[in-house]
Amino acid sequence: MTQPKYDGRNHPSSSGGDDKELYSRSDHQINTESFNHRHNTVRNERHPMPEQSAPSHPTKQKAKYSKKSRQQAYYAAAARARRDAVSAAVAQKRKKAFIRRLIAVTCVLALLVGVVTLISSSGIFDEDEPTFTQAEPYEKTELQVGLNGSSSAAPTPSEVSEEEESKMPKYEFTRSFTVNTDRLTDKQKNTLKKKLTSEFIVLYDMTSDEILYEKNGTKILYPASTTKILTAIVASKIITDPKKMITVGDEIELIGEDSSVAGLEQGMKLPFEALLDALLLPSGNDAAYTIAVNCARIYADDNSLSNEEAVTLFMELVNDCAKRLGAEDTHFVTPDGWHDESHYTTAENLARFAAYAKTVPIVKKACAKPYASWELDDGRILEWENSNKLILSGSELYSEYCDGMKTGFTDEAGSSVVASATVGGHTLIAVVMNGETLYTKYNDANYLFKEGFKANSLTYTYGFGEESEELYEEEDEDESESPDEEDPESDTESIDEEISVDSESPESIAENSEPVDTSEITSQTIEDSENSENSNESSAN
């Protein structure tokens, strides 16, 4: 439908009248609205539109929506940028951490390869026993740090002339220490193998000069205070007068921390025999250094020797003594046995020292003393108890046949004892090193003596604890049910008069568990002994 055309004549504005103009405009408006209505109706019929209210301000609303969209797009872009930045930083951090781990692993592998190469080239694991650097017979070794820390310049045996060598201590020792384990029956060996728990063991028959039993007897070990047996031997060769007075000096400050001491003080004057008691009974390290320093100065005839120089010289004499006694696997650096990697020996070598010590009267006497008491010139009294429980009558491990010799203990060496026992003039020496507990060494020594004397048709008795008593009761029952065919005379009730040590039979002694000689003590003594054993058992429990 076409719009009406208006010319100038018909146009309301040309007539100049108000009514005419109103009429013309109204007609035009009506025509226009009618057209639009019909057009919209047809369009809506073809394409229906959802009903919605028109915005009150369409132009303003459109502008507001566009700005919000731009802000949202900006924020979304900023968030994506932040996420990308964080992801990049995390990736970079992980990369650096991975590189650091890779470098660390590479360094550790290189270090392990170097250590394995070094160990394989050094041959440390070629032997089962630990390796030690053994010094030459007269090679100087580093001692404990002394008072001044000065190095030793004292003359050594290797530097003395032939004339001076003539005054060196002499040691006559011709023992062969032949190994003859066949003297023990297979049953005895099995019994010892089952009961002995210490790591290093030697049972030496001093009368026949034979080793009856051994366990790691030639392997290197740390001797701890059993070193003092050799210290006492060398000292007795230099100071031959037991009554010679010795003054305690500042050398006692050379002892290690937490050492066992005899309570010596600087300025004390003691006879040499008392110093040996202080050395061997309470295992005094202060006595060891007093003896070492004074003996070295007497030997060198030089009182100006410093403590360190004197100790070094004395240890040279000690190592010389060890070599002369046939102890080729021994090297000592301290007179008291304080732990040092270069201070070592073997169980067989310790048996040699003990056997020789039994031939030195003053040393043999000191080792066998359960107690010692000495009064000084100033009225003070020094009293010591032997650390060896085998010779203390109040101990449940006591045996009347034990007569020495020396105990020892350090964390590295373990609990040890060098013991001796004599029955009917027949002497055995038991070296028991590195026991599992403090008292394991005593039980092992008693087991060794029991079987060793049995191999010589002798009876050895001792007081022992409940566990050991049960074990031996079971063993006695087994022997009664199935006697040993290799030793048919072991069940006899009497023994030869030359080796008899008790008026009672061995069977009665074993049943009563009384390690006392009833032919030499009174009934009152027996009662006291029983009371003492009962009190010890209650305290132990």
Coordinates of C-alpha atoms in Angstrom, one line a residue:
M1 CA 0.0 0.0 0.0
T2 CA 1.4 3.3 -1.1
Q3 CA 1.5 6.4 1.1
P4 CA -0.7 9.3 0.0
K5 CA 1.2 12.2 -1.5
Y6 CA 0.5 15.7 -0.4
D7 CA 1.1 18.7 -2.6
G8 CA 1.5 22.2 -1.5
R9 CA -2.1 22.9 -2.0
N10 CA -3.3 20.1 0.1
H11 CA -0.6 20.3 2.8
P12 CA -2.0 21.7 6.0
S13 CA 0.9 24.0 6.4
S14 CA 0.3 25.8 3.2
S15 CA -3.2 26.9 4.1
G16 CA -2.0 28.6 7.2
G17 CA -5.1 27.3 9.1
D18 CA -4.7 25.5 12.4
D19 CA -7.7 23.1 11.9
K20 CA -6.7 22.1 8.4
E21 CA -3.2 21.4 9.6
L22 CA -4.4 19.3 12.5
Y23 CA -6.6 17.2 10.3
S24 CA -3.9 16.6 7.7
R25 CA -1.4 15.4 10.3
S26 CA -3.9 13.1 12.0
D27 CA -4.7 11.4 8.8
H28 CA -1.1 10.8 8.0
Q29 CA -0.4 9.4 11.4
I30 CA -3.4 7.1 11.2
N31 CA -2.3 5.8 7.8
T32 CA 1.3 5.2 9.0
E33 CA 0.2 3.3 12.2
S34 CA -2.2 1.2 10.2
F35 CA 0.6 0.2 7.8
N36 CA 3.0 -0.7 10.6
H37 CA 0.3 -2.7 12.4
R38 CA -0.5 -4.8 9.4
H39 CA 3.2 -5.4 8.7
N40 CA 4.0 -6.4 12.2
T41 CA 1.1 -8.7 12.3
V42 CA 2.2 -10.6 9.2
R43 CA 5.8 -10.8 10.5
N44 CA 4.7 -12.1 13.9
E45 CA 2.6 -14.7 12.3
R46 CA 5.5 -16.0 10.2
H47 CA 8.2 -15.6 13.0
P48 CA 6.6 -15.5 16.5
M49 CA 8.7 -13.7 19.0
P50 CA 8.8 -14.3 22.7
E51 CA 7.0 -11.8 24.7
Q52 CA 9.5 -9.5 26.6
S53 CA 9.2 -6.1 28.1
A54 CA 11.1 -3.5 26.4
P55 CA 13.8 -1.7 28.4
S56 CA 12.9 1.6 29.7
H57 CA 16.1 3.0 28.3
P58 CA 17.3 0.9 25.4
T59 CA 20.2 2.9 24.4
K60 CA 21.6 3.3 27.9
Q61 CA 21.1 -0.5 28.7
K62 CA 23.0 -1.5 25.6
A63 CA 25.9 0.6 26.5
K64 CA 26.1 -0.8 30.0
Y65 CA 26.0 -4.4 28.8
S66 CA 28.9 -3.8 26.4
K67 CA 31.1 -2.3 29.1
K68 CA 30.5 -5.3 31.4
S69 CA 31.4 -7.7 28.6
R70 CA 34.6 -6.0 28.1
Q71 CA 35.4 -6.1 31.8
Q72 CA 34.7 -9.8 32.0
A73 CA 36.8 -10.5 29.0
Y74 CA 39.7 -8.5 30.6
Y75 CA 39.3 -10.4 33.9
A76 CA 39.3 -13.7 32.1
A77 CA 42.4 -12.8 30.2
A78 CA 44.1 -11.7 33.3
A79 CA 43.2 -14.9 35.1
R80 CA 44.5 -17.0 32.2
A81 CA 47.8 -15.0 32.3
R82 CA 48.1 -15.6 36.0
R83 CA 47.5 -19.3 35.6
D84 CA 50.0 -19.5 32.8
A85 CA 52.6 -17.6 35.0
V86 CA 52.0 -19.9 37.9
S87 CA 52.3 -23.0 35.8
A88 CA 55.5 -21.8 34.3
A89 CA 57.0 -21.0 37.7
V90 CA 56.0 -24.5 39.0
A91 CA 57.5 -26.2 36.0
Q92 CA 60.7 -24.2 36.4
K93 CA 60.9 -25.1 40.1
R94 CA 60.3 -28.8 39.4
K95 CA 63.0 -28.7 36.8
K96 CA 65.5 -27.2 39.2
A97 CA 64.6 -29.7 41.9
F98 CA 65.1 -32.6 39.4
I99 CA 68.5 -31.2 38.4
R100 CA 69.5 -30.9 42.0
R101 CA 68.4 -34.5 42.8
L102 CA 70.2 -35.7 39.7
I103 CA 73.4 -34.0 40.8
A104 CA 73.1 -35.4 44.3
V105 CA 72.5 -39.0 43.1
T106 CA 75.5 -38.7 40.7
C107 CA 77.8 -37.5 43.6
V108 CA 76.6 -40.3 45.9
L109 CA 77.2 -42.9 43.2
A110 CA 80.6 -41.5 42.5
L111 CA 81.5 -41.5 46.2
L112 CA 80.3 -45.2 46.5
V113 CA 82.3 -46.2 43.5
G114 CA 85.4 -44.5 45.1
V115 CA 84.9 -46.2 48.5
V116 CA 84.4 -49.6 46.9
T117 CA 87.4 -49.2 44.8
L118 CA 89.5 -48.1 47.8
I119 CA 88.3 -51.0 49.9
S120 CA 88.9 -53.6 47.2
S121 CA 92.4 -52.3 46.6
S122 CA 93.2 -52.2 50.3
G123 CA 92.2 -55.8 50.9
I124 CA 90.4 -55.2 54.2
F125 CA 87.9 -58.0 53.7
D126 CA 90.5 -60.6 52.6
E127 CA 90.7 -61.9 56.2
D128 CA 88.0 -62.7 58.7
E129 CA 89.8 -61.1 61.6
P130 CA 90.4 -57.4 62.0
T131 CA 93.6 -56.1 60.6
F132 CA 96.1 -54.1 62.7
T133 CA 99.3 -52.3 61.7
Q134 CA 101.9 -54.2 63.7
A135 CA 105.0 -52.2 64.7
E136 CA 108.5 -53.4 64.5
P137 CA 109.9 -54.8 67.8
Y138 CA 111.4 -51.5 68.8
E139 CA 109.4 -49.1 66.7
K140 CA 108.1 -46.1 68.7
T141 CA 104.3 -45.7 68.9
E142 CA 102.1 -42.8 69.9
L143 CA 101.1 -42.9 73.5
Q144 CA 98.3 -41.2 75.3
V145 CA 98.5 -37.4 75.5
G146 CA 100.6 -36.7 78.6
L147 CA 101.1 -33.6 80.8
N148 CA 103.1 -31.6 78.4
G149 CA 102.3 -33.3 75.1
S150 CA 106.0 -33.5 74.3
S151 CA 107.5 -36.2 72.1
S152 CA 109.7 -38.8 73.6
A153 CA 113.4 -38.7 73.1
A154 CA 114.4 -41.4 75.6
P155 CA 116.9 -44.0 74.5
T156 CA 115.3 -47.3 73.3
P157 CA 116.7 -50.8 73.4
S158 CA 117.5 -50.7 69.7
E159 CA 119.7 -47.7 70.2
V160 CA 121.8 -49.0 73.2
S161 CA 125.3 -50.3 72.8
E162 CA 126.3 -53.8 73.4
E163 CA 127.6 -53.0 76.9
E164 CA 124.3 -51.4 77.9
E165 CA 122.3 -54.3 76.4
S166 CA 123.9 -56.5 78.9
K167 CA 122.0 -54.8 81.7
M168 CA 118.6 -55.3 79.9
P169 CA 116.2 -57.7 81.6
K170 CA 116.7 -61.3 80.9
Y171 CA 113.9 -63.8 80.4
E172 CA 114.5 -67.6 80.3
F173 CA 111.5 -69.1 78.7
T174 CA 111.6 -72.4 76.9
R175 CA 108.0 -73.5 76.8
S176 CA 106.7 -74.8 73.5
F177 CA 102.9 -74.4 74.0
T178 CA 102.2 -77.6 72.0
V179 CA 98.5 -77.9 71.0
N180 CA 97.2 -81.3 72.1
T181 CA 93.4 -81.2 72.2
D182 CA 93.2 -85.0 72.0
R183 CA 93.6 -85.2 75.7
L184 CA 90.0 -84.1 76.1
T185 CA 87.4 -86.7 75.0
D186 CA 84.9 -85.8 72.3
K187 CA 82.2 -85.6 74.9
Q188 CA 84.3 -83.1 76.9
K189 CA 84.9 -81.0 73.8
N190 CA 81.2 -81.0 73.0
T191 CA 80.3 -80.0 76.5
L192 CA 82.7 -77.1 76.4
K193 CA 81.6 -76.1 72.9
K194 CA 78.0 -76.0 74.2
K195 CA 78.7 -74.1 77.4
L196 CA 81.5 -71.7 76.6
T197 CA 80.2 -68.3 75.2
S198 CA 83.3 -66.1 75.3
E199 CA 84.9 -65.2 72.0
F200 CA 88.6 -66.0 72.6
I201 CA 89.6 -69.0 74.8
V202 CA 92.7 -70.9 75.6
L203 CA 93.2 -73.7 78.2
Y204 CA 96.8 -74.3 78.9
D205 CA 98.3 -77.1 81.0
M206 CA 101.3 -75.6 82.5
T207 CA 102.5 -78.9 84.0
S208 CA 102.6 -80.8 80.7
D209 CA 103.2 -77.6 78.5
E210 CA 100.2 -78.3 76.3
I211 CA 97.2 -76.4 75.1
L212 CA 94.2 -78.6 75.9
Y213 CA 91.5 -76.5 74.3
E214 CA 91.3 -73.3 72.3
K215 CA 88.8 -71.1 70.5
N216 CA 90.1 -68.3 68.3
G217 CA 93.3 -68.7 70.3
T218 CA 95.6 -67.0 67.7
K219 CA 93.3 -64.2 66.6
I220 CA 94.0 -60.6 67.4
L221 CA 92.2 -59.1 70.4
Y222 CA 92.3 -56.2 72.8
P223 CA 93.7 -57.2 76.2
A224 CA 92.4 -54.4 78.5
S225 CA 93.8 -54.6 82.0
T226 CA 95.2 -58.1 81.5
T227 CA 98.1 -56.1 80.1
K228 CA 99.2 -55.5 83.7
I229 CA 100.5 -59.0 83.9
L230 CA 103.3 -58.1 81.5
T231 CA 103.7 -54.7 83.2
A232 CA 104.3 -56.5 86.5
I233 CA 106.8 -59.0 84.9
V234 CA 108.9 -56.2 83.4
A235 CA 108.8 -54.1 86.6
S236 CA 109.9 -57.1 88.7
K237 CA 113.0 -57.5 86.5
I238 CA 114.0 -53.9 87.0
I239 CA 113.2 -53.5 90.7
T240 CA 114.3 -56.7 92.4
D241 CA 113.9 -55.5 96.0
P242 CA 110.3 -55.8 97.1
K243 CA 110.9 -53.3 99.9
K244 CA 112.3 -50.5 97.7
M245 CA 110.3 -47.4 98.4
I246 CA 108.7 -45.7 95.4
T247 CA 107.2 -42.1 95.5
V248 CA 104.0 -41.4 93.6
G249 CA 104.4 -38.4 91.3
D250 CA 102.3 -36.5 88.9
E251 CA 102.5 -39.4 86.4
I252 CA 99.2 -40.6 87.9
E253 CA 97.5 -37.8 85.9
L254 CA 98.3 -39.7 82.7
I255 CA 95.4 -42.1 83.3
G256 CA 92.4 -42.1 81.2
E257 CA 88.9 -40.9 82.2
D258 CA 86.9 -43.3 84.3
S259 CA 89.9 -45.5 84.9
S260 CA 90.0 -48.1 87.7
V261 CA 92.3 -46.7 90.4
A262 CA 93.9 -47.8 93.6
G263 CA 93.5 -44.5 95.3
L264 CA 97.1 -43.4 95.0
E265 CA 97.9 -39.7 95.7
Q266 CA 100.9 -37.6 94.7
G267 CA 103.6 -37.7 97.3
M268 CA 102.7 -41.1 98.7
K269 CA 105.6 -43.4 99.4
L270 CA 105.0 -47.2 99.0
P271 CA 107.2 -50.3 98.9
F272 CA 107.4 -51.9 95.4
E273 CA 105.5 -54.9 96.7
A274 CA 102.6 -52.7 97.7
L275 CA 102.6 -51.0 94.2
L276 CA 102.3 -54.5 92.7
D277 CA 99.3 -55.2 94.9
A278 CA 97.8 -51.9 93.8
L279 CA 98.4 -52.8 90.2
L280 CA 97.0 -56.4 90.3
L281 CA 94.3 -56.5 92.9
P282 CA 92.1 -53.4 92.3
S283 CA 93.6 -53.1 88.8
G284 CA 94.8 -49.5 89.5
N285 CA 95.8 -47.6 86.4
D286 CA 97.4 -45.0 88.7
A287 CA 99.7 -47.7 90.0
A288 CA 100.5 -48.8 86.4
Y289 CA 101.8 -45.4 85.5
T290 CA 103.7 -45.0 88.8
I291 CA 105.5 -48.3 88.2
A292 CA 106.2 -47.5 84.5
V293 CA 107.7 -44.1 85.1
N294 CA 109.8 -45.1 88.1
C295 CA 111.0 -48.3 86.5
A296 CA 112.1 -46.5 83.3
R297 CA 114.0 -43.8 85.2
I298 CA 115.7 -46.5 87.3
Y299 CA 116.6 -48.5 84.1
A300 CA 117.9 -45.5 82.3
D301 CA 119.5 -44.1 85.5
D302 CA 118.1 -40.8 84.5
N303 CA 115.6 -39.0 86.8
S304 CA 115.3 -36.1 84.4
L305 CA 113.2 -38.2 82.0
S306 CA 109.8 -36.7 81.5
N307 CA 106.7 -38.8 82.2
E308 CA 106.1 -39.3 78.6
E309 CA 109.7 -40.2 77.8
A310 CA 109.7 -42.7 80.7
V311 CA 106.4 -44.3 79.7
T312 CA 107.7 -44.7 76.1
L313 CA 110.9 -46.3 77.3
F314 CA 109.1 -48.6 79.6
M315 CA 106.7 -49.8 76.8
E316 CA 109.8 -50.5 74.7
L317 CA 111.0 -52.8 77.4
V318 CA 107.5 -54.4 77.7
N319 CA 107.4 -55.2 73.9
D320 CA 110.9 -56.5 74.1
C321 CA 109.8 -58.8 76.9
A322 CA 106.8 -60.0 74.9
K323 CA 109.1 -61.0 71.9
R324 CA 111.5 -62.8 74.2
L325 CA 108.6 -64.8 75.6
G326 CA 107.6 -65.9 72.1
A327 CA 104.6 -63.6 71.8
E328 CA 105.0 -62.5 68.2
D329 CA 101.5 -61.2 67.8
T330 CA 101.6 -58.7 70.7
H331 CA 102.2 -55.0 70.7
F332 CA 101.5 -52.8 73.8
V333 CA 101.5 -49.0 74.0
T334 CA 100.2 -48.3 77.5
P335 CA 101.2 -49.9 80.8
D336 CA 97.5 -50.2 82.0
G337 CA 95.9 -51.6 78.9
W338 CA 93.8 -48.4 78.1
H339 CA 92.2 -49.0 74.7
D340 CA 94.3 -48.1 71.7
E341 CA 94.0 -49.5 68.2
S342 CA 97.8 -50.3 68.3
H343 CA 97.5 -52.1 71.6
Y344 CA 96.7 -55.8 70.9
T345 CA 97.6 -59.4 71.6
T346 CA 96.2 -62.9 71.4
A347 CA 94.8 -65.4 73.9
E348 CA 97.7 -67.7 73.3
N349 CA 100.2 -64.9 73.9
L350 CA 98.4 -64.0 77.2
A351 CA 98.7 -67.6 78.3
R352 CA 102.5 -67.2 77.7
F353 CA 102.6 -64.1 79.9
A354 CA 100.6 -65.9 82.6
A355 CA 102.8 -68.9 82.5
Y356 CA 105.9 -66.8 83.0
A357 CA 104.3 -64.7 85.7
K358 CA 103.7 -67.9 87.7
T359 CA 107.6 -68.3 87.8
V360 CA 108.1 -64.8 89.2
P361 CA 107.5 -65.2 93.0
I362 CA 106.5 -61.6 93.8
V363 CA 104.1 -61.5 90.9
K364 CA 102.6 -64.9 91.6
K365 CA 102.1 -64.0 95.2
A366 CA 100.3 -60.7 94.3
C367 CA 98.0 -62.3 91.8
A368 CA 96.8 -64.9 94.4
K369 CA 95.9 -62.4 97.1
P370 CA 92.2 -62.0 97.7
Y371 CA 92.8 -58.9 99.8
A372 CA 95.8 -56.6 100.7
S373 CA 96.3 -54.0 103.3
W374 CA 99.3 -51.6 103.6
E375 CA 100.0 -48.9 106.2
L376 CA 101.9 -45.9 105.0
D377 CA 104.5 -44.0 107.0
D378 CA 102.1 -41.2 107.8
G379 CA 99.6 -43.7 109.3
R380 CA 97.2 -43.9 106.4
I381 CA 96.0 -47.4 105.5
L382 CA 95.4 -48.6 102.0
E383 CA 93.2 -51.6 101.5
W384 CA 92.3 -53.4 98.2
E385 CA 90.1 -56.3 97.2
N386 CA 91.0 -58.5 94.2
S387 CA 88.7 -57.9 91.2
N388 CA 88.9 -61.6 90.4
K389 CA 85.8 -63.3 91.8
L390 CA 87.3 -66.8 91.4
I391 CA 89.6 -66.2 94.5
L392 CA 87.1 -64.4 96.7
S393 CA 85.7 -66.8 99.2
G394 CA 82.5 -64.7 99.6
S395 CA 81.7 -65.1 95.9
E396 CA 79.4 -67.9 94.6
L397 CA 82.0 -68.3 91.8
Y398 CA 84.8 -69.0 94.2
S399 CA 87.0 -72.0 94.0
E400 CA 89.6 -72.9 96.6
Y401 CA 91.9 -74.2 93.8
C402 CA 92.1 -70.8 92.0
D403 CA 95.3 -68.8 92.6
G404 CA 95.2 -65.9 90.1
M405 CA 95.5 -64.0 88.0
K406 CA 94.0 -60.9 86.4
T407 CA 90.7 -59.5 85.1
G408 CA 90.1 -56.9 82.4
F409 CA 87.4 -54.8 80.9
T410 CA 86.9 -52.1 78.3
D411 CA 84.0 -51.5 76.0
E412 CA 86.1 -52.6 73.0
A413 CA 87.8 -55.6 74.7
G414 CA 84.7 -56.8 76.6
S415 CA 84.8 -58.7 79.9
S416 CA 87.9 -60.9 80.3
V417 CA 90.0 -62.9 82.8
V418 CA 93.3 -64.7 82.8
A419 CA 92.9 -67.3 85.6
S420 CA 95.0 -70.1 87.0
A421 CA 94.2 -73.0 89.2
T422 CA 96.2 -75.7 90.9
V423 CA 95.1 -79.1 92.1
G424 CA 97.5 -81.6 93.6
G425 CA 100.5 -79.7 92.2
H426 CA 99.0 -79.6 88.7
T427 CA 98.5 -76.1 87.3
L428 CA 96.1 -75.0 84.5
I429 CA 95.8 -71.5 83.0
A430 CA 92.5 -70.4 81.4
V431 CA 92.4 -67.3 79.2
V432 CA 88.9 -66.2 78.6
M433 CA 88.4 -63.0 76.6
N434 CA 85.4 -60.9 75.6
G435 CA 82.7 -62.6 77.5
E436 CA 79.0 -61.9 76.9
T437 CA 78.5 -60.5 80.4
L438 CA 80.7 -59.4 83.4
Y439 CA 80.3 -62.9 85.0
T440 CA 80.4 -65.0 81.8
K441 CA 84.1 -65.1 82.0
Y442 CA 84.1 -66.7 85.5
N443 CA 81.7 -69.4 84.5
D444 CA 83.7 -70.2 81.3
A445 CA 86.9 -70.4 83.4
N446 CA 85.3 -72.8 85.8
Y447 CA 84.0 -75.0 83.0
L448 CA 87.5 -75.1 81.5
F449 CA 89.1 -76.0 84.8
K450 CA 86.6 -78.7 85.5
E451 CA 87.1 -80.5 82.2
G452 CA 90.9 -79.8 82.1
F453 CA 91.5 -81.3 85.5
K454 CA 89.2 -84.2 84.7
A455 CA 91.4 -85.0 81.7
N456 CA 94.2 -85.3 84.3
S457 CA 92.1 -87.6 86.6
L458 CA 91.8 -84.7 89.0
T459 CA 88.7 -83.1 90.6
Y460 CA 88.0 -79.4 90.5
T461 CA 85.1 -78.0 92.5
Y462 CA 83.7 -74.5 92.8
G463 CA 80.7 -72.6 94.1
F464 CA 78.4 -71.7 91.3
G465 CA 75.0 -70.2 90.6
E466 CA 71.7 -72.0 90.2
E467 CA 71.7 -72.1 86.4
S468 CA 75.2 -73.6 86.3
E469 CA 74.3 -76.0 89.0
E470 CA 71.3 -77.3 87.0
L471 CA 73.4 -77.7 83.9
Y472 CA 76.0 -79.7 85.7
E473 CA 73.4 -81.8 87.5
E474 CA 71.9 -82.7 84.1
E475 CA 75.4 -83.5 82.8
D476 CA 76.1 -85.7 85.8
E477 CA 72.8 -87.6 85.2
D478 CA 73.8 -88.1 81.6
E479 CA 77.2 -89.5 82.6
S480 CA 75.6 -91.9 85.1
E481 CA 73.2 -93.2 82.5
S482 CA 75.8 -93.5 79.7
P483 CA 79.3 -93.5 80.9
D484 CA 82.1 -92.4 78.6
E485 CA 83.6 -95.4 76.9
E486 CA 86.9 -93.6 76.3
D487 CA 87.4 -92.9 80.0
P488 CA 86.3 -96.0 81.9
E489 CA 88.1 -95.0 85.1
S490 CA 86.2 -91.7 85.4
D491 CA 83.6 -93.2 87.7
T492 CA 86.0 -94.5 90.3
E493 CA 85.4 -93.3 93.9
S494 CA 89.0 -92.9 94.9
I495 CA 92.0 -91.2 93.3
D496 CA 95.8 -91.5 93.8
E497 CA 97.1 -90.3 97.1
E498 CA 99.8 -88.1 95.4
I499 CA 97.1 -86.0 93.8
S500 CA 94.4 -86.3 96.4
V501 CA 93.2 -82.9 97.6
D502 CA 90.2 -83.8 99.7
S503 CA 89.3 -86.5 102.2
E504 CA 85.8 -86.8 100.6
S505 CA 85.1 -88.4 97.3
P506 CA 84.5 -86.3 94.2
E507 CA 80.9 -87.5 94.0
S508 CA 80.1 -86.4 97.5
I509 CA 81.6 -83.0 96.9
A510 CA 79.6 -82.5 93.7
E511 CA 76.4 -83.5 95.4
N512 CA 76.9 -81.2 98.3
S513 CA 78.1 -78.3 96.1
E514 CA 80.6 -77.3 98.8
P515 CA 83.9 -76.0 97.4
V516 CA 85.6 -76.2 100.8
D517 CA 88.2 -78.6 102.1
T518 CA 86.6 -80.4 105.1
S519 CA 89.9 -81.7 106.3
E520 CA 91.3 -78.3 106.9
I521 CA 88.4 -76.2 108.3
T522 CA 86.1 -76.5 111.3
S523 CA 82.4 -76.9 111.4
Q524 CA 82.0 -73.2 112.4
T525 CA 83.8 -72.2 109.2
I526 CA 81.4 -74.4 107.2
E527 CA 78.4 -72.7 108.8
D528 CA 79.9 -69.2 108.1
S529 CA 80.5 -70.2 104.5
E530 CA 76.9 -71.4 104.0
N531 CA 75.6 -68.1 105.5
S532 CA 77.8 -66.1 103.2
E533 CA 76.6 -68.0 100.1
N534 CA 73.0 -67.6 101.1
S535 CA 73.5 -63.8 101.5
N536 CA 75.2 -63.6 98.2
E537 CA 72.4 -65.5 96.4
S538 CA 69.7 -63.2 98.0
S539 CA 71.7 -60.0 96.9
A540 CA 72.2 -61.3 93.4
N541 CA 68.5 -62.0 93.0

